[in-house]
Short mmCIF file of C-alpha atoms in Angstrom, two decimals:
data_model
loop_
_atom_site.label_atom_id
_atom_site.label_comp_id
_atom_site.label_asym_id
_atom_site.label_seq_id
_atom_site.Cartn_x
_atom_site.Cartn_y
_atom_site.Cartn_z
CA MET A 27 -14.12 -19.61 6.10
CA LYS A 28 -11.00 -17.85 7.14
CA ARG A 29 -8.94 -20.20 4.94
CA PHE A 30 -10.54 -18.76 1.82
CA PHE A 31 -8.93 -15.46 0.41
CA SER A 32 -6.02 -15.77 2.85
CA ASN A 33 -2.43 -16.99 2.42
CA LEU A 34 -2.67 -17.61 -1.25
CA SER A 35 -0.06 -20.11 -2.46
CA LEU A 36 1.37 -20.20 -5.99
CA ARG A 37 0.03 -23.81 -6.31
CA ASP A 38 -3.49 -22.67 -5.46
CA VAL A 39 -3.24 -19.71 -7.93
CA ARG A 40 -2.21 -22.15 -10.69
CA VAL A 41 -4.91 -24.73 -9.90
CA MET A 42 -7.40 -21.86 -9.91
CA GLU A 43 -6.24 -20.76 -13.34
CA THR A 44 -6.44 -24.25 -14.83
CA LEU A 45 -10.07 -24.79 -13.48
CA ARG A 46 -11.14 -21.64 -15.35
CA SER A 47 -10.31 -23.43 -18.64
CA ASP A 48 -10.28 -27.27 -17.99
CA VAL A 49 -13.95 -28.28 -17.84
CA GLN A 50 -13.44 -31.97 -16.88
CA LEU A 51 -10.97 -31.12 -14.07
CA CYS A 52 -13.36 -28.39 -12.84
CA LYS A 53 -16.11 -30.95 -12.59
CA GLU A 54 -13.78 -33.37 -10.52
CA TYR A 55 -12.94 -30.51 -8.15
CA PHE A 56 -16.80 -29.59 -7.89
CA ARG A 57 -17.64 -33.08 -6.80
CA LYS A 58 -15.01 -33.03 -3.94
CA SER A 59 -15.54 -29.27 -3.05
CA GLU A 60 -17.54 -27.45 -0.41
CA SER A 61 -20.16 -24.94 -1.35
CA LEU A 62 -21.71 -21.75 -0.20
CA LEU A 63 -25.45 -21.44 -0.85
CA LEU A 64 -27.72 -18.99 -2.34
CA CYS A 65 -31.53 -19.08 -2.62
CA ASP A 66 -33.77 -16.37 -4.03
CA ARG A 67 -30.98 -13.74 -3.90
CA GLN A 68 -30.26 -14.49 -0.23
CA TYR A 69 -27.45 -16.24 1.58
CA LEU A 70 -28.11 -19.51 3.46
CA THR A 71 -26.82 -19.35 6.92
CA GLN A 72 -26.70 -21.53 10.10
CA GLY A 73 -26.40 -19.47 13.13
CA SER A 74 -24.30 -16.39 12.51
CA ARG A 75 -22.18 -18.05 9.84
CA LEU A 76 -22.66 -18.87 6.16
CA CYS A 77 -23.78 -22.29 5.50
CA CYS A 78 -20.95 -24.23 3.94
CA VAL A 79 -21.65 -27.86 2.96
CA PRO A 80 -19.95 -30.70 1.04
CA THR A 81 -21.23 -30.24 -2.57
CA GLN A 82 -21.72 -34.03 -2.91
CA ASP A 83 -24.42 -33.70 -0.13
CA LEU A 84 -26.62 -31.59 -2.44
CA HIS A 85 -29.17 -33.18 -4.61
CA PRO A 86 -28.24 -32.34 -8.26
CA GLU A 87 -31.91 -31.45 -9.12
CA SER A 88 -31.95 -28.78 -6.45
CA ILE A 89 -29.07 -26.96 -8.04
CA THR A 90 -29.91 -24.21 -10.64
CA ALA A 91 -26.33 -22.88 -11.26
CA SER A 92 -22.74 -22.97 -9.69
CA VAL A 93 -19.78 -20.94 -9.87
CA LEU A 94 -16.07 -21.43 -8.83
CA LEU A 95 -15.14 -18.95 -5.96
CA SER A 96 -11.61 -19.88 -4.93
CA VAL A 97 -9.05 -22.66 -4.24
CA SER A 98 -7.09 -23.09 -1.02
CA GLY A 99 -4.85 -25.89 0.13
CA GLY A 100 -5.79 -27.76 -3.01
CA ARG A 101 -9.46 -27.74 -2.25
CA ALA A 102 -12.09 -25.65 -4.18
CA LEU A 103 -14.95 -23.45 -2.91
CA PHE A 104 -17.96 -23.06 -5.09
CA GLY A 105 -21.20 -20.89 -4.85
CA VAL A 106 -24.25 -22.80 -5.62
CA SER A 107 -27.90 -21.44 -6.35
CA LEU A 108 -30.64 -23.72 -5.01
CA ARG A 109 -34.42 -23.88 -5.83
CA GLU A 110 -35.29 -24.19 -2.21
CA PRO A 111 -33.56 -23.49 1.11
CA LEU A 112 -32.08 -26.47 3.00
CA PRO A 113 -33.80 -27.54 6.30
CA ASP A 114 -32.40 -25.96 9.42
CA THR A 115 -30.99 -22.94 7.66
CA SER A 116 -32.02 -19.30 7.55
CA LEU A 117 -31.90 -16.67 4.67
CA LEU A 118 -29.73 -13.54 5.16
CA ALA A 119 -30.20 -10.61 2.65
CA PRO A 120 -27.01 -9.27 1.06
CA ARG A 121 -27.37 -5.77 2.47
CA ALA A 122 -27.94 -7.14 5.95
CA ALA A 123 -24.86 -9.41 5.62
CA LEU A 124 -22.75 -6.39 5.41
CA PHE A 125 -23.30 -5.79 9.02
CA LYS A 126 -23.25 -9.49 10.28
CA LEU A 127 -20.72 -11.48 8.39
CA PRO A 128 -16.99 -11.67 9.07
CA GLU A 129 -14.83 -10.02 6.34
CA GLY A 130 -13.60 -13.21 4.72
CA GLU A 131 -17.11 -14.86 4.56
CA LEU A 132 -18.64 -11.52 3.23
CA ARG A 133 -16.03 -11.51 0.40
CA SER A 134 -16.87 -15.13 -0.64
CA ALA A 135 -20.61 -14.52 -0.38
CA THR A 136 -20.40 -11.28 -2.45
CA MET A 137 -18.47 -13.02 -5.18
CA MET A 138 -20.97 -15.78 -5.23
CA LEU A 139 -23.90 -13.37 -5.50
CA ASN A 140 -22.36 -11.33 -8.28
CA LEU A 141 -21.01 -14.32 -10.39
CA LEU A 142 -24.44 -16.10 -10.14
CA GLU A 143 -26.35 -13.01 -11.01
CA TRP A 144 -23.94 -12.46 -14.03
CA ARG A 145 -24.80 -15.96 -15.25
CA ARG A 146 -28.56 -15.30 -14.63
CA ASP A 147 -28.58 -11.95 -16.43
CA ASN A 148 -26.57 -12.85 -19.50
CA LYS A 149 -28.35 -15.36 -21.74
CA HIS A 150 -27.53 -13.78 -25.17
CA CYS A 151 -24.50 -12.36 -26.98
CA GLY A 152 -24.46 -8.55 -27.08
CA ARG A 153 -22.71 -8.68 -30.46
CA CYS A 154 -24.82 -11.07 -32.49
CA GLY A 155 -27.72 -12.12 -30.27
CA GLY A 156 -26.77 -15.79 -30.17
CA LEU A 157 -27.11 -17.92 -27.08
CA LEU A 158 -24.21 -18.05 -24.59
CA SER A 159 -22.79 -21.23 -23.18
CA PHE A 160 -21.08 -20.90 -19.77
CA HIS A 161 -17.94 -22.70 -18.74
CA PHE A 162 -18.56 -25.05 -15.92
CA SER A 163 -16.51 -22.71 -13.62
CA GLY A 164 -18.97 -19.87 -14.37
CA ARG A 165 -16.01 -17.55 -14.88
CA SER A 166 -16.57 -17.09 -18.78
CA ALA A 167 -19.24 -17.62 -21.40
CA ARG A 168 -18.82 -18.27 -25.10
CA CYS A 169 -21.37 -17.34 -27.91
CA ASP A 170 -22.66 -20.34 -29.76
CA SER A 171 -23.03 -18.23 -33.03
CA CYS A 172 -19.97 -15.93 -33.22
CA SER A 173 -17.60 -17.58 -30.78
CA VAL A 174 -16.87 -14.33 -28.82
CA THR A 175 -15.82 -15.06 -25.20
CA LEU A 176 -17.18 -12.92 -22.40
CA PHE A 177 -16.07 -12.48 -18.74
CA PRO A 178 -17.71 -10.90 -15.70
CA ARG A 179 -17.44 -7.20 -15.50
CA TYR A 180 -17.81 -4.55 -12.91
CA ASN A 181 -17.88 -0.80 -12.99
CA PRO A 182 -14.82 1.36 -12.03
CA VAL A 183 -15.82 4.14 -9.69
CA ALA A 184 -13.67 7.03 -8.21
CA ILE A 185 -14.48 7.86 -4.55
CA MET A 186 -12.56 10.82 -3.22
CA LEU A 187 -11.97 12.55 0.03
CA VAL A 188 -11.45 16.37 -0.71
CA THR A 189 -9.12 17.95 1.87
CA SER A 190 -7.86 21.38 2.74
CA GLY A 191 -5.52 21.46 5.78
CA ASP A 192 -7.40 20.02 8.75
CA LEU A 193 -10.72 20.14 7.04
CA CYS A 194 -12.38 17.67 4.61
CA LEU A 195 -15.32 18.16 2.33
CA LEU A 196 -18.27 15.56 2.51
CA GLY A 197 -21.58 15.38 0.73
CA ARG A 198 -24.96 14.22 1.53
CA ASN A 199 -26.86 12.40 -1.36
CA LYS A 200 -30.46 13.15 -1.53
CA GLN A 201 -31.14 9.49 -0.68
CA PHE A 202 -29.37 9.69 2.61
CA PRO A 203 -30.74 10.62 5.94
CA SER A 204 -30.45 14.24 6.96
CA GLU A 205 -27.33 13.78 9.05
CA MET A 206 -25.43 11.11 6.94
CA PHE A 207 -22.43 12.46 5.05
CA SER A 208 -19.88 10.57 2.97
CA ALA A 209 -17.00 11.04 0.46
CA LEU A 210 -17.95 12.15 -3.04
CA ALA A 211 -18.00 9.53 -5.70
CA GLY A 212 -18.78 8.85 -9.38
CA PHE A 213 -18.33 6.53 -12.27
CA ILE A 214 -15.09 6.69 -14.26
CA ASP A 215 -16.05 7.75 -17.86
CA THR A 216 -14.65 5.97 -20.93
CA GLY A 217 -11.15 7.23 -21.75
CA GLU A 218 -10.60 8.92 -18.27
CA SER A 219 -7.84 8.34 -15.93
CA VAL A 220 -8.76 8.04 -12.23
CA GLU A 221 -7.23 11.38 -11.55
CA ASP A 222 -9.30 13.00 -14.28
CA ALA A 223 -12.44 11.42 -13.01
CA VAL A 224 -11.86 12.75 -9.46
CA ARG A 225 -11.31 16.28 -10.78
CA ARG A 226 -14.41 16.22 -12.96
CA GLU A 227 -16.70 14.58 -10.40
CA VAL A 228 -15.70 17.05 -7.56
CA LEU A 229 -16.34 19.87 -9.92
CA GLU A 230 -19.62 18.50 -11.11
CA GLU A 231 -21.07 17.69 -7.75
CA VAL A 232 -19.90 20.55 -5.52
CA GLY A 233 -18.22 23.04 -7.91
CA VAL A 234 -14.84 22.96 -6.15
CA PRO A 235 -11.59 22.64 -8.25
CA VAL A 236 -9.13 20.23 -6.88
CA ASP A 237 -5.67 18.99 -7.62
CA GLY A 238 -2.92 16.88 -6.18
CA VAL A 239 -5.08 13.72 -6.56
CA GLN A 240 -3.53 10.72 -4.85
CA TYR A 241 -4.69 7.17 -5.15
CA THR A 242 -5.02 5.66 -1.64
CA LEU A 243 -6.97 2.30 -1.41
CA SER A 244 -9.55 0.30 -3.06
CA GLY A 245 -12.66 -1.72 -2.33
CA TYR A 246 -15.15 -3.94 -4.05
CA TRP A 247 -18.80 -2.98 -3.81
CA GLY A 248 -20.81 -6.00 -4.62
CA GLY A 249 -24.20 -4.66 -5.87
CA TYR A 250 -25.92 -5.45 -2.56
CA ARG A 251 -29.20 -3.89 -3.71
CA GLN A 252 -31.14 -5.59 -6.59
CA ASN A 253 -30.59 -4.00 -9.98
CA TYR A 254 -27.37 -2.32 -8.90
CA SER A 255 -24.20 -3.65 -10.74
CA PRO A 256 -21.00 -4.38 -8.82
CA GLU A 257 -18.33 -1.64 -8.64
CA LEU A 258 -14.62 -1.43 -8.03
CA MET A 259 -14.22 1.63 -5.69
CA LEU A 260 -10.84 3.45 -6.37
CA GLY A 261 -10.29 5.56 -3.21
CA CYS A 262 -8.42 8.82 -3.53
CA VAL A 263 -7.49 11.94 -1.71
CA ALA A 264 -7.78 15.26 -3.51
CA HIS A 265 -6.39 18.53 -2.22
CA CYS A 266 -8.08 22.02 -2.45
CA ASP A 267 -5.75 25.05 -1.95
CA GLU A 268 -8.33 26.94 0.00
CA VAL A 269 -11.78 26.18 1.70
CA ARG A 270 -14.42 27.16 -0.95
CA MET A 271 -18.14 27.25 -0.50
CA PRO A 272 -19.57 24.26 -2.32
CA THR A 273 -22.21 24.63 -4.98
CA CYS A 274 -24.25 21.42 -4.99
CA SER A 275 -25.38 19.55 -8.11
CA GLU A 276 -28.93 17.90 -8.31
CA GLU A 277 -27.58 14.66 -6.94
CA ILE A 278 -26.19 16.34 -3.78
CA ALA A 279 -28.62 17.71 -1.09
CA GLU A 280 -25.84 19.33 0.99
CA ALA A 281 -22.06 19.44 1.13
CA ARG A 282 -20.13 20.74 4.17
CA TRP A 283 -16.48 21.03 5.46
CA PHE A 284 -15.72 19.09 8.62
CA SER A 285 -12.69 19.11 10.88
CA ARG A 286 -10.51 16.15 11.65
CA GLN A 287 -11.84 16.08 15.27
CA GLU A 288 -15.36 15.97 13.94
CA ILE A 289 -14.52 13.12 11.68
CA ARG A 290 -12.84 11.12 14.51
CA GLU A 291 -15.89 11.47 16.59
CA ALA A 292 -18.23 10.51 13.80
CA LEU A 293 -15.91 7.39 13.04
CA LEU A 294 -16.34 6.06 16.55
CA ARG A 295 -20.13 6.41 16.41
CA SER A 296 -20.30 4.66 13.11
CA ARG A 297 -19.94 1.40 14.63
CA GLY A 298 -23.43 1.53 15.92
CA PRO A 299 -26.83 2.73 14.41
CA PRO A 300 -27.02 6.26 13.06
CA GLN A 301 -27.65 8.96 15.75
CA THR A 302 -29.76 12.13 15.53
CA GLY A 303 -28.30 15.61 15.90
CA VAL A 304 -24.90 14.72 15.02
CA LEU A 305 -22.78 13.84 12.14
CA ASN A 306 -23.04 10.27 10.79
CA VAL A 307 -20.52 8.75 8.45
CA PRO A 308 -20.67 5.31 6.55
CA PRO A 309 -19.92 2.17 8.58
CA PRO A 310 -16.52 0.39 8.79
CA PHE A 311 -17.02 -1.86 5.76
CA ALA A 312 -17.47 1.10 3.34
CA VAL A 313 -14.49 2.56 1.31
CA ALA A 314 -15.59 6.07 2.49
CA HIS A 315 -15.11 5.05 6.22
CA ARG A 316 -11.63 3.64 5.37
CA LEU A 317 -10.59 6.87 3.58
CA LEU A 318 -11.77 9.00 6.46
CA ASP A 319 -10.09 6.78 8.96
CA LYS A 320 -6.84 6.84 7.06
CA TRP A 321 -6.98 10.71 6.84
CA THR A 322 -7.67 11.13 10.61
CA ARG A 323 -4.85 8.60 11.59
CA LYS A 324 -2.05 9.89 9.27
CA GLY A 325 -2.98 13.28 8.32
CA VAL A 326 -2.64 12.56 4.53
#
C-alpha cells in the first residue's frame, strides 16, 4: 500500500484527472485495478493490513458502490463497498484503524470511507430536489433535473495552540476524560479567514485574546465516528502577550497553561494508553499532537 499517495508523477496526476471525467476509460481502469474493501462501515482486513484484491475477482452482484481513490504507476486503486465480507477477512472499525493501520493505508481507507458515505448520503439535489447521477469515478454527481454538478465537501476547522513564552494553553472538552487536554479548535465561519477564526474561537472558548496567528500545518480528519462529517484541520499557533486566567465556555470543562517540559513528557506517554494522575494529550495521528510536538522541538 505504500505505493499509493507517494512519489506522485505528472503522468499519474494527468491520468487521475482524466478518469474523473471519462466514464468509459474509468470503467476500463476499474476492471484492471485493485480495490480496498468496505462492508457495513468497516474496513476489511487480512492480518494487520487492509485487504486489497484484484477488482476482477469480486462478483459484480456483491458490489454496492465503488469510488476511485488514486493512480500510481499507471494503475488505479478503487474503494469498493460490499454487501457481505469476503471469506477469511476481518472487520476493522474506522476509529480502531487510527491506532492500527500504517499511515499510507489509513489515508486510502479514510478516503474510501468518506467518498462512499458521500455517495450513500446524497441521493437528491439540494437545489431542486431532483435525483443525482454519480460519475463512475464517484468523484462527482450531476442532477438529472437542473444539471448542477456536485463534488465531495468537507468542513474547514481551525485548530490552534495558544502560547505565551514557554507555556501553552490547552483545553479539556466535556467529552474528554478528566486528564485529557488538547489544542482548542472550532469551525471556520462563512466569510472568515483562518486567522479571524482562530482569534474568535479562542476568545469564545477560553476568553483569552490572541494575536500573531501563524499557520503551521494541516491534517485531514475523516469523520471516523458515525454521523460526523470529514474535516480539514488547519493547524495554527497563536501568541498571547501575557498568561491570562482562562474563562471557559459551556463546551470546555477546563483550560490550563502547561510548560514545555510538561508537554514533552505527555507526548512521550501519548504513544500508549492514557494514564491516570498525569497530563494526557492526543495520540500521534492527531493534528493537535503534531502542533505540540512542533512547538516543543522548535520553540515556535
